[in-house]
mmCIF file of C-alpha atoms in Angstrom:
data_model
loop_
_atom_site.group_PDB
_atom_site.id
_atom_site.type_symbol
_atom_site.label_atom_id
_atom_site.label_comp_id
_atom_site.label_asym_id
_atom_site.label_seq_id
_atom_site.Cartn_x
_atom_site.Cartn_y
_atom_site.Cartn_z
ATOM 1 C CA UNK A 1 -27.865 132.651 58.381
ATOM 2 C CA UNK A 2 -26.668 133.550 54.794
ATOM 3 C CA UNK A 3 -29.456 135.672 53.956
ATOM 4 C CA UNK A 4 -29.540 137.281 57.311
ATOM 5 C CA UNK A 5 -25.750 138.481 57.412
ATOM 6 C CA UNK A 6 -26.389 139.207 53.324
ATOM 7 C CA UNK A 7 -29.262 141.663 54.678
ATOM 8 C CA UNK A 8 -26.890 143.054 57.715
ATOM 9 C CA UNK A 9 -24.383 143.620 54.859
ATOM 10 C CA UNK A 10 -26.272 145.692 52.586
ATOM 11 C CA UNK A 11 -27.690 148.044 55.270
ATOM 12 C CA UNK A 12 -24.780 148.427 57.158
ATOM 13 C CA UNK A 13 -21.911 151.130 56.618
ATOM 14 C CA UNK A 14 -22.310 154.437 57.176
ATOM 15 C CA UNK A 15 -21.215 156.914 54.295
ATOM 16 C CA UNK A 16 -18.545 158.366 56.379
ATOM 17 C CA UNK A 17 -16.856 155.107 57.045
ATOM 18 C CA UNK A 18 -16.140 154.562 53.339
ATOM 19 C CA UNK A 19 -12.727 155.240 51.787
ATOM 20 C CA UNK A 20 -11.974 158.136 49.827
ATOM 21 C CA UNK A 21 -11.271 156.194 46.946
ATOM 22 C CA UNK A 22 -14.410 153.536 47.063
ATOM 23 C CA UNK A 23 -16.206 156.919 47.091
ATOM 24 C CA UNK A 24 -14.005 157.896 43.873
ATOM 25 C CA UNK A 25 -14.439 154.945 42.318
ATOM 26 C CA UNK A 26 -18.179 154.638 42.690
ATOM 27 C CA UNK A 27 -18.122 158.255 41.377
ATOM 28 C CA UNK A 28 -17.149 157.056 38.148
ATOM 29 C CA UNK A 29 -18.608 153.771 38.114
ATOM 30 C CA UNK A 30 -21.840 155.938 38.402
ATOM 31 C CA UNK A 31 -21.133 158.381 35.614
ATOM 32 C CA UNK A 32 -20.594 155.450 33.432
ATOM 33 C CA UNK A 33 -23.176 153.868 34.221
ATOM 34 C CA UNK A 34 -25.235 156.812 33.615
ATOM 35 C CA UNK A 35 -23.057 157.525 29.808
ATOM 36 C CA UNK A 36 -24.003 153.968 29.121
ATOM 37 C CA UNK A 37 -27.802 154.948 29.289
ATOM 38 C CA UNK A 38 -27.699 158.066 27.696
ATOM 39 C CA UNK A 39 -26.175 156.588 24.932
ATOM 40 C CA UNK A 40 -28.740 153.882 24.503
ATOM 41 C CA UNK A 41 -31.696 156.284 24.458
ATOM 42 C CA UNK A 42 -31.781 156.438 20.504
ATOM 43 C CA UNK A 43 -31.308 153.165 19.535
ATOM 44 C CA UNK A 44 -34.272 150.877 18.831
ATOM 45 C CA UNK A 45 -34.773 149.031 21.995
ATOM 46 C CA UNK A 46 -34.275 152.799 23.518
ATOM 47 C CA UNK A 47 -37.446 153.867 21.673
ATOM 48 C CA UNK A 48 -39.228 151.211 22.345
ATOM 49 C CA UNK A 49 -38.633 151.353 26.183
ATOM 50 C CA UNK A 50 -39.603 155.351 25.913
ATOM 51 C CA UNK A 51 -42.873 154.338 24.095
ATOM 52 C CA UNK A 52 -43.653 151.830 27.362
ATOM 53 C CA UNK A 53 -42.677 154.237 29.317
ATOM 54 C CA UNK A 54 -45.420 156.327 27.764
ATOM 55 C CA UNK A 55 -47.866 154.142 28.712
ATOM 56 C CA UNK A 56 -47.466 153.824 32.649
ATOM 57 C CA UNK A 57 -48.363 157.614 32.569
ATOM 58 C CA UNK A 58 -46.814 160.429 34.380
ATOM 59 C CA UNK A 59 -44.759 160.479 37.702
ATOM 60 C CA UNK A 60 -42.394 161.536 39.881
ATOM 61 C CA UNK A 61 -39.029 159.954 38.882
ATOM 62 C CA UNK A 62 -37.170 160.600 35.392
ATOM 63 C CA UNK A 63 -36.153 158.246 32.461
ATOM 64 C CA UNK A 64 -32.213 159.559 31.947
ATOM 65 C CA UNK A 65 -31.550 160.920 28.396
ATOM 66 C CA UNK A 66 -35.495 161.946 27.710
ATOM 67 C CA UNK A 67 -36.817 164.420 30.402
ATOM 68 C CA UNK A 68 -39.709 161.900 30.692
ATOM 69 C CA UNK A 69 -41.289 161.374 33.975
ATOM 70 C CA UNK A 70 -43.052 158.429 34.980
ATOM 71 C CA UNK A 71 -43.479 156.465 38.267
ATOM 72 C CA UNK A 72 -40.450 155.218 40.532
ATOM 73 C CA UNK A 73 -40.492 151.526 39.862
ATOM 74 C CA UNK A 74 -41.267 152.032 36.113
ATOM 75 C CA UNK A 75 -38.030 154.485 36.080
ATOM 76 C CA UNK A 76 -36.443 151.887 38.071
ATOM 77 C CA UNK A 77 -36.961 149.681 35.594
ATOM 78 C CA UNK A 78 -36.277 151.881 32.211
ATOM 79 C CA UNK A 79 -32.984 153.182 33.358
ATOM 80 C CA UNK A 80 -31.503 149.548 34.278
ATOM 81 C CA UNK A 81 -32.806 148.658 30.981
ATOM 82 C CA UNK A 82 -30.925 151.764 29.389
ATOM 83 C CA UNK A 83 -27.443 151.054 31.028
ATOM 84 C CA UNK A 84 -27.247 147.523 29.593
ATOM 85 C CA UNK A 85 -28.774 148.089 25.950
ATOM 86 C CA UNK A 86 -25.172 148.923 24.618
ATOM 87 C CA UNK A 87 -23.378 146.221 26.649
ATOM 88 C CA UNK A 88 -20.921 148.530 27.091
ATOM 89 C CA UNK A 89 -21.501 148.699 31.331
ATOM 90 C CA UNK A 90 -18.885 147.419 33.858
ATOM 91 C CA UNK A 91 -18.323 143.829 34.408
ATOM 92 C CA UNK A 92 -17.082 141.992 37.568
ATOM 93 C CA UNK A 93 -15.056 139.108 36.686
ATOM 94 C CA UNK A 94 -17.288 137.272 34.024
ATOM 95 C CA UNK A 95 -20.477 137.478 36.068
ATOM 96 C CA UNK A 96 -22.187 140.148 34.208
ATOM 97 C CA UNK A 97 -23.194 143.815 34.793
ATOM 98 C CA UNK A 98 -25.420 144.922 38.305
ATOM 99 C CA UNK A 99 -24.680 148.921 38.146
ATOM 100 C CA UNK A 100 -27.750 149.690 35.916
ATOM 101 C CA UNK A 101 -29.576 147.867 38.255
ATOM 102 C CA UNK A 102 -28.607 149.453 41.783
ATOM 103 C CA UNK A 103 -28.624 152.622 39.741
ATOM 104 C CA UNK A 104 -32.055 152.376 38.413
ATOM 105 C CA UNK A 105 -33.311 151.816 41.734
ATOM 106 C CA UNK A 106 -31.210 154.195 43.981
ATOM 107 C CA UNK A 107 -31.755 156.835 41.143
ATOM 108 C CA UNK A 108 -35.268 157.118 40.874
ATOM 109 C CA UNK A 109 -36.342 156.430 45.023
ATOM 110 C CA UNK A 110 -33.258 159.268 45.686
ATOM 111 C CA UNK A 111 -35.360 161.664 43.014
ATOM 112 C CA UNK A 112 -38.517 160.607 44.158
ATOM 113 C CA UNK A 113 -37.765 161.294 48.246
ATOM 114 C CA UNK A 114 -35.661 164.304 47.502
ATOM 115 C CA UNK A 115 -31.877 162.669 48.732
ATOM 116 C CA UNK A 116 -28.802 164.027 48.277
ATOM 117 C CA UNK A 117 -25.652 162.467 46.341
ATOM 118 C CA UNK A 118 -24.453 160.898 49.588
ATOM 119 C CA UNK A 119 -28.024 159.448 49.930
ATOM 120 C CA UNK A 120 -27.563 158.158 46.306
ATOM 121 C CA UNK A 121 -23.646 156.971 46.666
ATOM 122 C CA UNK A 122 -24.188 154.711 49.717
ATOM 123 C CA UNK A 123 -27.429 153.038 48.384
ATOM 124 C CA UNK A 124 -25.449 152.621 44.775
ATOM 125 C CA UNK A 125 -22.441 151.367 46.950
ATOM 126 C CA UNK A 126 -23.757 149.010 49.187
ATOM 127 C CA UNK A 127 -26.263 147.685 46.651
ATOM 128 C CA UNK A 128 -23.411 146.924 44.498
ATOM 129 C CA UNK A 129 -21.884 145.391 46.969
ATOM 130 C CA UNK A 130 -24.104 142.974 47.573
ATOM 131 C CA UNK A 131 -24.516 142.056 43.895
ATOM 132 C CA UNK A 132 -20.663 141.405 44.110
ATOM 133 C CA UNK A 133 -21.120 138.882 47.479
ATOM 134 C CA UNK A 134 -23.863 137.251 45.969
ATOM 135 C CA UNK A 135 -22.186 136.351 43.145
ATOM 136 C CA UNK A 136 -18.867 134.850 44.173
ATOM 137 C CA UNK A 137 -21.250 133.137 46.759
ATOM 138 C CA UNK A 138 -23.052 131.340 43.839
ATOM 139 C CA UNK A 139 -20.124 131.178 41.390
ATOM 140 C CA UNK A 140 -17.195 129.990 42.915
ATOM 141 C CA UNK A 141 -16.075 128.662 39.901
ATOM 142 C CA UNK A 142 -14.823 131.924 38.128
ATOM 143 C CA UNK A 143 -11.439 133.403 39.621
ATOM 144 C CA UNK A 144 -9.177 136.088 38.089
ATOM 145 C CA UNK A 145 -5.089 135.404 38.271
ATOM 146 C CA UNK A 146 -2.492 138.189 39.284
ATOM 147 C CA UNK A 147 -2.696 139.841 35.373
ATOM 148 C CA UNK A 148 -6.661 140.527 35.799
ATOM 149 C CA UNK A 149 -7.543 137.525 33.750
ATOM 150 C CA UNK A 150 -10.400 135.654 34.024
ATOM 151 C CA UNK A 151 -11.114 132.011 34.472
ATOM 152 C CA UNK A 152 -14.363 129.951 34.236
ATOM 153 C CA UNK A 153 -17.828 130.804 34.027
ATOM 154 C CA UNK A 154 -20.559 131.405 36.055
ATOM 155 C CA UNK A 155 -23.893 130.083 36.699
ATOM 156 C CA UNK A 156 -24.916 133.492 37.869
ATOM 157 C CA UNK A 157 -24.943 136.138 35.505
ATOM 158 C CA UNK A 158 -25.917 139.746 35.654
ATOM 159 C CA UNK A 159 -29.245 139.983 35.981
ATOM 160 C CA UNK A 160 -29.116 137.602 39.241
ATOM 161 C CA UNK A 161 -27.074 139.862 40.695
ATOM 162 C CA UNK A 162 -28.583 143.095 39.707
ATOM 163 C CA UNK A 163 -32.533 142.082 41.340
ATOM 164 C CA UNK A 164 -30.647 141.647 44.774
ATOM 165 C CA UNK A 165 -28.113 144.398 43.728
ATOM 166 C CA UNK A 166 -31.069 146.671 43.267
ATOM 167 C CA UNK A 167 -33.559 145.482 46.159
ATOM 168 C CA UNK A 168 -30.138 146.178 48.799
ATOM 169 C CA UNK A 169 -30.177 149.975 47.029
ATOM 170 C CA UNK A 170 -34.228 150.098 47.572
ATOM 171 C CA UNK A 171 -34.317 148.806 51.262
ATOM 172 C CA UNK A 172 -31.772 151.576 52.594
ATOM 173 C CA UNK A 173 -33.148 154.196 50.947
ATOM 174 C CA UNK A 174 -36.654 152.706 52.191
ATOM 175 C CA UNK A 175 -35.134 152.328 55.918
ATOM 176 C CA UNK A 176 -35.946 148.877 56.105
ATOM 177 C CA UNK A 177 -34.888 146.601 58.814
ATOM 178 C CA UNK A 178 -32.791 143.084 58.613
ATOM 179 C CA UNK A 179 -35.770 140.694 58.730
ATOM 180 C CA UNK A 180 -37.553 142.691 56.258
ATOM 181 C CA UNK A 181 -34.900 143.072 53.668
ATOM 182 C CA UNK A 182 -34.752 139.382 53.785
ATOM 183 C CA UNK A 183 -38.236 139.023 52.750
ATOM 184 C CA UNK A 184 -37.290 141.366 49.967
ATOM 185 C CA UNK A 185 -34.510 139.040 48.846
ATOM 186 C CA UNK A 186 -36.734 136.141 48.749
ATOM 187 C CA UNK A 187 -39.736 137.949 46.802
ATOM 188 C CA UNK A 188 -37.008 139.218 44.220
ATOM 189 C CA UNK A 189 -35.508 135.205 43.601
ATOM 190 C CA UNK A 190 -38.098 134.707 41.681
ATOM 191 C CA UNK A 191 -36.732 137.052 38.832
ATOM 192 C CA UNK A 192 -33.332 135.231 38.616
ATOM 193 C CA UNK A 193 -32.695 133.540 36.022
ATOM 194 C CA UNK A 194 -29.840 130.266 35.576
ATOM 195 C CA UNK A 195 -27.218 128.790 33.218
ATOM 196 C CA UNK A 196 -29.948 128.093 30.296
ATOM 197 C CA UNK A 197 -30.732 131.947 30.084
ATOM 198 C CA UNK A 198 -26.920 133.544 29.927
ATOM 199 C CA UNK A 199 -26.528 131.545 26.980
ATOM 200 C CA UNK A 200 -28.978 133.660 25.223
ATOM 201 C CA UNK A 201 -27.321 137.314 26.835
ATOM 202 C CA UNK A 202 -26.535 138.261 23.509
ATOM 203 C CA UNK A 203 -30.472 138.635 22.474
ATOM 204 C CA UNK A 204 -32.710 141.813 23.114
ATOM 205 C CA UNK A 205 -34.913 140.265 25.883
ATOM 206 C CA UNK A 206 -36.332 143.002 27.186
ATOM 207 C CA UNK A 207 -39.408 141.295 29.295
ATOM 208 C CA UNK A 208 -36.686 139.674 31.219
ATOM 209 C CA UNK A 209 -35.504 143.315 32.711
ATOM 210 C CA UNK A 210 -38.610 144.003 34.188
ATOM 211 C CA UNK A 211 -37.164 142.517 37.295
ATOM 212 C CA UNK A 212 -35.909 145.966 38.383
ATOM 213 C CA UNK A 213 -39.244 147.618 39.078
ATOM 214 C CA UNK A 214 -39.549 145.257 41.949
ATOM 215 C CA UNK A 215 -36.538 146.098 44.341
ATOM 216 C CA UNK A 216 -37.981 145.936 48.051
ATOM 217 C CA UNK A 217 -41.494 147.808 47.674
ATOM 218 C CA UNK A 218 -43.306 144.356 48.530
ATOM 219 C CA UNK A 219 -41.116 144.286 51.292
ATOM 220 C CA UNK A 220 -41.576 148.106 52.289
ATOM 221 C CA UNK A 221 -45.718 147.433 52.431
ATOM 222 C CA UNK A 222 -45.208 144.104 54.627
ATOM 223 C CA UNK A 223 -45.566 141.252 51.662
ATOM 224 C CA UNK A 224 -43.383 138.329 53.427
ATOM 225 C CA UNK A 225 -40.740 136.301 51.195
ATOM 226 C CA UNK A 226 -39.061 133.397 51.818
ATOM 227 C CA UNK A 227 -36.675 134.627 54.342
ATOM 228 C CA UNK A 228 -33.656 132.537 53.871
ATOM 229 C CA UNK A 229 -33.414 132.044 50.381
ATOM 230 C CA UNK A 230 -29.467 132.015 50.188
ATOM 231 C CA UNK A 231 -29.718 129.188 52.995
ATOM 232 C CA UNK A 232 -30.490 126.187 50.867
ATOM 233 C CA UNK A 233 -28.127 123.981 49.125
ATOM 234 C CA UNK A 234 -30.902 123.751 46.100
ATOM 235 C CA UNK A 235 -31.227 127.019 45.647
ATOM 236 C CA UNK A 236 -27.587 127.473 44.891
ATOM 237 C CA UNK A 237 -27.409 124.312 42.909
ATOM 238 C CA UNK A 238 -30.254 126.156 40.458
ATOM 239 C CA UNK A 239 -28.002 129.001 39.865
#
C-alpha cells in the first residue's frame, strides 16, 4: 500500500491547486539548482562529464552551461551530475540533495516534448516531493527542533531520494498511470545506495550518478518492477 499511495502522491495535484508561495519557492529552488550547475561546468569533473557527454552523440535535450545537445536520459543524467559537483545544492534536513535530480529529469523530457514552465514546475514539484516523503519514511531518525537545527542522521541520503525524486518528475511528464509508476519505483531501487556509501559523499563518484538517466522510461515501454518496493520491512531495514 506504501508504494501505491507513494505513486498516487507523485501524480496527483494539479498546478493550479498549488500555493502561490510553493510555486515561489520552487521558483527559486529551481534557479539554484540550475546556478549550482552552471557553476560546476568548468571544474574538472565538469569537463569530464562534457567529454562523456560527447560520446553518447547528438540529441534533443541540452547539457546546462555548454549548449551541448545530447539525448534525454544522458542530459538527465549530466545535469543532476552538474547540480551536485559543487555541493553547494539545497539540503532537506541532513538527508542530502534530490533537486538536481528531479531537475535533470523534468528539464530535459520538458525540452525534449516541448512543455511549458508550468509543465516543468509541477513535475520539479511533485518529484521533489516525493524525494522528501520517501525520506522521512526511511529516516525517521533525523528531526529538526523549533531553531532549524538538525538532529541525527540518516540511512538515506541524497541520491536515494533523488532516483525516486527523479522517476516521480519522469512519470508525469510521461502520463503514466499508478500501477505503472510503481513498477518504475521498483526498477529505480536498484540504484539506491545505504549507510556504507554516504560515508564516502565527500568523494567524486561519478559512476554512482548514472542513476538519473533511468527515471521511469522502463516503466513508460512496459518493463515491470517490483511493485511494492516501499512495502517490506527489509527493504527499509537496508536503507
Amino acid at each position: 500500500m506504501i508504494t501505491k499511495q507513494l505513486a498516487e502522491f507523485g501524480l496527483g495535484n494539479r498546478y493550479e491547486d498549488f500555493p502561490p508561495s510553493l510555486v515561489e519557492a520552487a521558483k527559486y529552488l529551481l534557479l539554484d539548482t540550475v546556478g549550482c550547475a552552471i557553476g560546476a561546468v568548468d571544474t574538472p569533473p565538469g569537463e569530464a562529464l562534457r567529454r562523456i557527454v560527447r560520446q553518447s552523440g547528438p540529441g534533443v535535450a541540452t547539457v546546462l552551461g555548454t549548449g551541448q545537445k545530447t539525448s534525454v536520459s544522458m542530459a538527465a543524467w549530466a545535469n543532476g551530475r552538474l547540480g551536485n559537483v559543487l555541493d553547494m545544492d539545497e539540503c532537506y534536513k541532513v538527508q542530502g540533495h534530490h533537486a538536481q535530480a528531479t531537475l535533470g529529469a523534468a528539464l530535459a523530457l520538458c525540452e525534449e516534448q516541448g512543455r511549458t514552465g508550468r509543465d516543468l514546475l509541477g513535475a520539479f514539484i511533485m518529484g521533489f516531493e516525493v524525494g522528501v516523503r520517501l525520506g522521512n519514511y526511511l529516516s525517521p531518525r533525523v528531526t529538526v527542533d523549533e531553531k532549524g537545527r538538525t538532529r541525527g542522521w540518516t540511512g538515506l541520503v541524497g541520491p536515494g531520494q533523488g532516483v525516486h525524486a527523479a522517476c516521480a518528475a519522469a512519470a508525469r511528464l510521461n502520463g503514466l498511470s499508478t500501477e505503472p509508476l510503481a513498477d518504475a519505483f521498483g526498477n529505480c531501487a536498484q540504484y539506491m545506495v545505504g549507510r556504507d556509501w554516504s560515508r564516502q559523499w565527500g568523494r567524486d563518484t561519478m559512476l554512482g550518478t548514472l542513476k538519473y538517466a533511468d527515471t521511469g522510461w522502463n516503466a513508460r515501454e512496459g518493463v515491470r518492477g517490483i511493485r511494492d518496493i516501499f512495502d517490506s520491512n527489509s527493504y527499509g531495514q537496508v536503507f
